[in-house]
Amino acid sequence: MSASFPSDSVGLVTPQTATFESPLALACGKTLEHFELVYETYGTLNAERSNAVLICHALSGHHHAAGFHAADELKPGWWDAYIGPGKVIDTERFFVVSLNNLGGCHGSTGPGSIDPQTGRQWGPTFPVMTVADWVHSQARLADRLGIDRFAAVVGGSLGGMQAMQWTIAYPERVANVAVIAATPRLSAQNIAFNEVARQAIRSDPDFHDGWYADHGAIPKLGLKLARMIGHITYLSEHSMGSRFGRDLRSDQLNFGYDVEFQVESYLRHQGDTFSTRFDANTYLLMTKALDYFDPAGQHDGDLAAALAPADCPFLVVSFTTDWRFAPARSQELVNALLRAGKAVSYVNVDSPHGHDAFLLPNDQYESVFGSFMRRIDAQLNGGAS
Amino acid sequence: MRADLELIYGWVPDDARILDLGCGDGTLLAALARHKNVTGYGLEIDPEGISACLTKGVNVLEQNLDDGLGNFVDDACDLVIMTQALQVLRRPDAMLDEMLRVAPECIIAFPNFAYWKHRLHLTFRGRMPVSRSLPHAWYDTPNIHLSTFRDFANLCRDKGVTIVDEAVGSAEHEGHWTSRLWPNLFGETAIFRVRRGR
């Protein structure tokens, strides 16, 4: 059966669940008394337990980053282009850990889980999570797996924020960090897009103030709109233009409001697919985590001061046509790291694909990111200092 | 290591914090980090150079030198090094100011346009010099501000910048006696170590 998978795939993977019984105090003031994290691992932890790489996921991501859950699964994990044998995050060299964050809807404790206090689903009462909360929960998972220090913590977009937060919260547990297509804080425009997405969900009659499960309903229309808005911000004007242009689905204009342009059809399809596989309360919570992230906020806006605890080499990568988290946002992070005197490398990768570029194959990106990872591997094996 | 880098390597003190502008594949920074406990960053725009730096563990920033060094504070480091980049900059004089803002001292190496072979090329063939150190044709060269050993010394004098050390080298026999005697004529590459103020 495994013969049916590509040779550079990690192949068949099985998610695991870690259960934590000791309470986790959250930034919002509440406490999760008990929680579960669903995760996958690829590769083998070495005897020194020093070759672990943590993958942090983005807004709509989850633990399934690489490989296949079944022989007939059509698409591999969301970052399969970069994780696998011989790939940038080489599973023949690294032990890769990828989890679903708390508040998620792919198996970890979240709005769809049962609140032990009430015996019913958490729904909208699930605590609003922050990036810092996630990082604390990830550290618990690392404890469980016997990983004192990650060889690298890696993430794109919202995942990049978690990677950044790791260097602030647990500097002694991170040997290297890669912050990709991220930002040290959202702009007003970013928050505005998130708010429109949230309003789309919350104003759906099927939302029922977040208690849609009790009503046997799903706020599909709201989720669909939220995803359509989000998706526009993930692509660049150029990538949308080259993919769809002004192409029509039929030969002529119909002077009506049905789908006419290919881009409309594409967005509706993306929205429809998403609305059946993602949870509305999780979407709301994830966008809030994005909005709240601002490590400089606790230091009078001084990002360099916020990053003072960081004690590992950073790789910061942005993409030329990313307008969601534009290169200038990554450069803000880089310049703060320079002011703080930290080890940092920065590359602005040439890509036409906008924010989504961090997920897609790209020679320059692979070369840069691959060189960084190979260096880490060489150090683990006592190579050049 | 390239001859000019070899010479510069010898000039860098132990434990220095440095900035290498146009650091290429990071050879100099890697050697300095390993043997002299030097820390710092390289600036480079060539993708292959950047990847080579990352492989060596050299901190490298993709940054165009013509955009300045605005992301570095005054006295951010002890020493700024720039080899084979002065002549491609839009404003080499402004860069010299910037370099001496972020560090009290800098080392600059560039091809000496007054090198005798270049003079012969222009004098007898009547054409723009093409040589080992200036390999491009006039129409596709990135070198838009070529200068001579003496030009640069004059710029330093005009700016009130102190020349601490100067040398010329060629890729093969750096420090040859003739070049010590008539550097402007016999030096293929000019190397200056300058300090802020007089």
PDB file of C-alpha atoms in Angstrom, chain B residues 48-177:
ATOM      1  CA  GLU B  48      22.824  32.199  -4.312  1.00  0.00           C
ATOM      2  CA  GLY B  49      25.056  34.246  -2.032  1.00  0.00           C
ATOM      3  CA  ILE B  50      22.274  34.409   0.544  1.00  0.00           C
ATOM      4  CA  SER B  51      21.749  30.648   0.530  1.00  0.00           C
ATOM      5  CA  ALA B  52      25.506  30.068   0.786  1.00  0.00           C
ATOM      6  CA  CYS B  53      25.604  32.350   3.847  1.00  0.00           C
ATOM      7  CA  LEU B  54      22.749  30.440   5.479  1.00  0.00           C
ATOM      8  CA  THR B  55      24.543  27.157   4.867  1.00  0.00           C
ATOM      9  CA  LYS B  56      27.580  28.585   6.660  1.00  0.00           C
ATOM     10  CA  GLY B  57      25.495  29.915   9.544  1.00  0.00           C
ATOM     11  CA  VAL B  58      26.287  33.510   8.627  1.00  0.00           C
ATOM     12  CA  ASN B  59      23.534  36.013   9.499  1.00  0.00           C
ATOM     13  CA  VAL B  60      22.536  37.476   6.160  1.00  0.00           C
ATOM     14  CA  LEU B  61      19.955  40.106   5.289  1.00  0.00           C
ATOM     15  CA  GLU B  62      18.535  40.608   1.849  1.00  0.00           C
ATOM     16  CA  GLN B  63      18.991  44.342   1.569  1.00  0.00           C
ATOM     17  CA  ASN B  64      19.877  46.640  -1.305  1.00  0.00           C
ATOM     18  CA  LEU B  65      22.779  48.904  -0.339  1.00  0.00           C
ATOM     19  CA  ASP B  66      21.319  51.743  -2.396  1.00  0.00           C
ATOM     20  CA  ASP B  67      18.440  51.805   0.120  1.00  0.00           C
ATOM     21  CA  GLY B  68      20.942  52.825   2.792  1.00  0.00           C
ATOM     22  CA  LEU B  69      21.543  51.454   6.265  1.00  0.00           C
ATOM     23  CA  GLY B  70      18.588  53.167   7.910  1.00  0.00           C
ATOM     24  CA  ASN B  71      17.679  50.003   9.829  1.00  0.00           C
ATOM     25  CA  PHE B  72      20.973  50.170  11.732  1.00  0.00           C
ATOM     26  CA  VAL B  73      21.280  52.634  14.600  1.00  0.00           C
ATOM     27  CA  ASP B  74      24.298  54.915  15.069  1.00  0.00           C
ATOM     28  CA  ASP B  75      27.303  52.911  16.260  1.00  0.00           C
ATOM     29  CA  ALA B  76      25.411  49.657  15.755  1.00  0.00           C
ATOM     30  CA  CYS B  77      28.731  47.895  15.291  1.00  0.00           C
ATOM     31  CA  ASP B  78      32.506  48.314  15.549  1.00  0.00           C
ATOM     32  CA  LEU B  79      33.420  47.964  11.906  1.00  0.00           C
ATOM     33  CA  VAL B  80      31.729  48.023   8.508  1.00  0.00           C
ATOM     34  CA  ILE B  81      33.366  46.177   5.625  1.00  0.00           C
ATOM     35  CA  MET B  82      32.475  46.661   1.978  1.00  0.00           C
ATOM     36  CA  THR B  83      34.366  44.856  -0.756  1.00  0.00           C
ATOM     37  CA  GLN B  84      33.746  45.221  -4.475  1.00  0.00           C
ATOM     38  CA  ALA B  85      30.521  47.169  -4.001  1.00  0.00           C
ATOM     39  CA  LEU B  86      31.520  50.847  -3.839  1.00  0.00           C
ATOM     40  CA  GLN B  87      31.570  51.169  -7.615  1.00  0.00           C
ATOM     41  CA  VAL B  88      28.049  49.801  -8.122  1.00  0.00           C
ATOM     42  CA  LEU B  89      26.362  52.195  -5.698  1.00  0.00           C
ATOM     43  CA  ARG B  90      24.259  55.162  -6.777  1.00  0.00           C
ATOM     44  CA  ARG B  91      25.997  57.444  -4.265  1.00  0.00           C
ATOM     45  CA  PRO B  92      29.291  56.030  -2.958  1.00  0.00           C
ATOM     46  CA  ASP B  93      29.945  59.243  -1.015  1.00  0.00           C
ATOM     47  CA  ALA B  94      26.613  58.969   0.835  1.00  0.00           C
ATOM     48  CA  MET B  95      27.379  55.329   1.609  1.00  0.00           C
ATOM     49  CA  LEU B  96      30.701  56.309   3.149  1.00  0.00           C
ATOM     50  CA  ASP B  97      28.792  58.677   5.462  1.00  0.00           C
ATOM     51  CA  GLU B  98      26.307  55.910   6.316  1.00  0.00           C
ATOM     52  CA  MET B  99      29.073  53.403   7.030  1.00  0.00           C
ATOM     53  CA  LEU B 100      30.807  55.818   9.360  1.00  0.00           C
ATOM     54  CA  ARG B 101      27.505  56.531  11.089  1.00  0.00           C
ATOM     55  CA  VAL B 102      26.862  52.884  12.025  1.00  0.00           C
ATOM     56  CA  ALA B 103      30.490  52.220  12.985  1.00  0.00           C
ATOM     57  CA  PRO B 104      33.493  54.366  13.904  1.00  0.00           C
ATOM     58  CA  GLU B 105      35.652  52.536  11.398  1.00  0.00           C
ATOM     59  CA  CYS B 106      35.250  50.920   8.015  1.00  0.00           C
ATOM     60  CA  ILE B 107      37.210  48.966   5.434  1.00  0.00           C
ATOM     61  CA  ILE B 108      36.497  49.494   1.759  1.00  0.00           C
ATOM     62  CA  ALA B 109      37.946  47.563  -1.169  1.00  0.00           C
ATOM     63  CA  PHE B 110      37.243  48.402  -4.804  1.00  0.00           C
ATOM     64  CA  PRO B 111      38.821  47.947  -8.236  1.00  0.00           C
ATOM     65  CA  ASN B 112      41.411  50.659  -8.913  1.00  0.00           C
ATOM     66  CA  PHE B 113      40.556  52.205 -12.266  1.00  0.00           C
ATOM     67  CA  ALA B 114      44.025  53.729 -12.510  1.00  0.00           C
ATOM     68  CA  TYR B 115      45.683  50.279 -12.547  1.00  0.00           C
ATOM     69  CA  TRP B 116      48.310  50.276 -15.309  1.00  0.00           C
ATOM     70  CA  LYS B 117      46.588  47.627 -17.393  1.00  0.00           C
ATOM     71  CA  HIS B 118      43.407  49.708 -17.403  1.00  0.00           C
ATOM     72  CA  ARG B 119      45.431  52.749 -18.458  1.00  0.00           C
ATOM     73  CA  LEU B 120      47.040  50.837 -21.295  1.00  0.00           C
ATOM     74  CA  HIS B 121      43.688  49.537 -22.436  1.00  0.00           C
ATOM     75  CA  LEU B 122      42.258  53.042 -22.675  1.00  0.00           C
ATOM     76  CA  THR B 123      45.398  54.719 -23.980  1.00  0.00           C
ATOM     77  CA  PHE B 124      46.409  52.333 -26.727  1.00  0.00           C
ATOM     78  CA  ARG B 125      43.177  50.576 -27.652  1.00  0.00           C
ATOM     79  CA  GLY B 126      40.965  53.588 -27.078  1.00  0.00           C
ATOM     80  CA  ARG B 127      38.358  51.402 -25.427  1.00  0.00           C
ATOM     81  CA  MET B 128      36.892  51.034 -21.960  1.00  0.00           C
ATOM     82  CA  PRO B 129      39.099  48.689 -19.969  1.00  0.00           C
ATOM     83  CA  VAL B 130      38.039  45.079 -19.601  1.00  0.00           C
ATOM     84  CA  SER B 131      40.140  43.068 -17.186  1.00  0.00           C
ATOM     85  CA  ARG B 132      40.068  40.414 -14.500  1.00  0.00           C
ATOM     86  CA  SER B 133      38.857  42.968 -11.948  1.00  0.00           C
ATOM     87  CA  LEU B 134      36.589  44.751 -14.433  1.00  0.00           C
ATOM     88  CA  PRO B 135      35.211  41.904 -16.523  1.00  0.00           C
ATOM     89  CA  HIS B 136      32.154  43.649 -17.993  1.00  0.00           C
ATOM     90  CA  ALA B 137      31.605  45.514 -21.253  1.00  0.00           C
ATOM     91  CA  TRP B 138      30.757  49.213 -20.925  1.00  0.00           C
ATOM     92  CA  TYR B 139      27.097  48.622 -21.756  1.00  0.00           C
ATOM     93  CA  ASP B 140      26.293  45.877 -19.286  1.00  0.00           C
ATOM     94  CA  THR B 141      28.574  46.728 -16.392  1.00  0.00           C
ATOM     95  CA  PRO B 142      27.062  47.168 -12.934  1.00  0.00           C
ATOM     96  CA  ASN B 143      30.016  49.475 -12.178  1.00  0.00           C
ATOM     97  CA  ILE B 144      28.580  52.949 -12.461  1.00  0.00           C
ATOM     98  CA  HIS B 145      31.030  54.795 -10.208  1.00  0.00           C
ATOM     99  CA  LEU B 146      34.515  53.593 -10.961  1.00  0.00           C
ATOM    100  CA  SER B 147      37.269  55.467  -9.186  1.00  0.00           C
ATOM    101  CA  THR B 148      40.968  55.331  -8.529  1.00  0.00           C
ATOM    102  CA  PHE B 149      43.066  54.784  -5.443  1.00  0.00           C
ATOM    103  CA  ARG B 150      43.847  58.511  -5.441  1.00  0.00           C
ATOM    104  CA  ASP B 151      40.205  59.544  -6.019  1.00  0.00           C
ATOM    105  CA  PHE B 152      39.131  57.723  -2.903  1.00  0.00           C
ATOM    106  CA  ALA B 153      41.946  59.168  -0.827  1.00  0.00           C
ATOM    107  CA  ASN B 154      40.809  62.635  -1.964  1.00  0.00           C
ATOM    108  CA  LEU B 155      37.190  61.879  -1.058  1.00  0.00           C
ATOM    109  CA  CYS B 156      38.313  60.922   2.450  1.00  0.00           C
ATOM    110  CA  ARG B 157      40.314  64.127   2.725  1.00  0.00           C
ATOM    111  CA  ASP B 158      37.365  66.245   1.542  1.00  0.00           C
ATOM    112  CA  LYS B 159      35.027  64.546   4.012  1.00  0.00           C
ATOM    113  CA  GLY B 160      37.428  64.845   6.914  1.00  0.00           C
ATOM    114  CA  VAL B 161      37.740  61.101   7.208  1.00  0.00           C
ATOM    115  CA  THR B 162      41.003  59.682   8.546  1.00  0.00           C
ATOM    116  CA  ILE B 163      42.781  57.025   6.515  1.00  0.00           C
ATOM    117  CA  VAL B 164      44.178  54.564   9.058  1.00  0.00           C
ATOM    118  CA  ASP B 165      45.605  52.122   6.593  1.00  0.00           C
ATOM    119  CA  GLU B 166      45.745  51.668   2.855  1.00  0.00           C
ATOM    120  CA  ALA B 167      46.917  48.909   0.623  1.00  0.00           C
ATOM    121  CA  VAL B 168      46.596  47.598  -2.857  1.00  0.00           C
ATOM    122  CA  GLY B 169      46.500  44.049  -3.983  1.00  0.00           C
ATOM    123  CA  SER B 170      46.017  41.916  -6.984  1.00  0.00           C
ATOM    124  CA  ALA B 171      44.266  38.612  -7.017  1.00  0.00           C
ATOM    125  CA  GLU B 172      47.629  36.844  -7.308  1.00  0.00           C
ATOM    126  CA  HIS B 173      50.355  38.722  -5.488  1.00  0.00           C
ATOM    127  CA  GLU B 174      48.858  41.024  -2.924  1.00  0.00           C
ATOM    128  CA  GLY B 175      51.351  43.452  -1.380  1.00  0.00           C
ATOM    129  CA  HIS B 176      53.873  43.200  -4.219  1.00  0.00           C
ATOM    130  CA  TRP B 177      56.666  45.793  -3.760  1.00  0.00           C
TER     131      TRP B 177
END
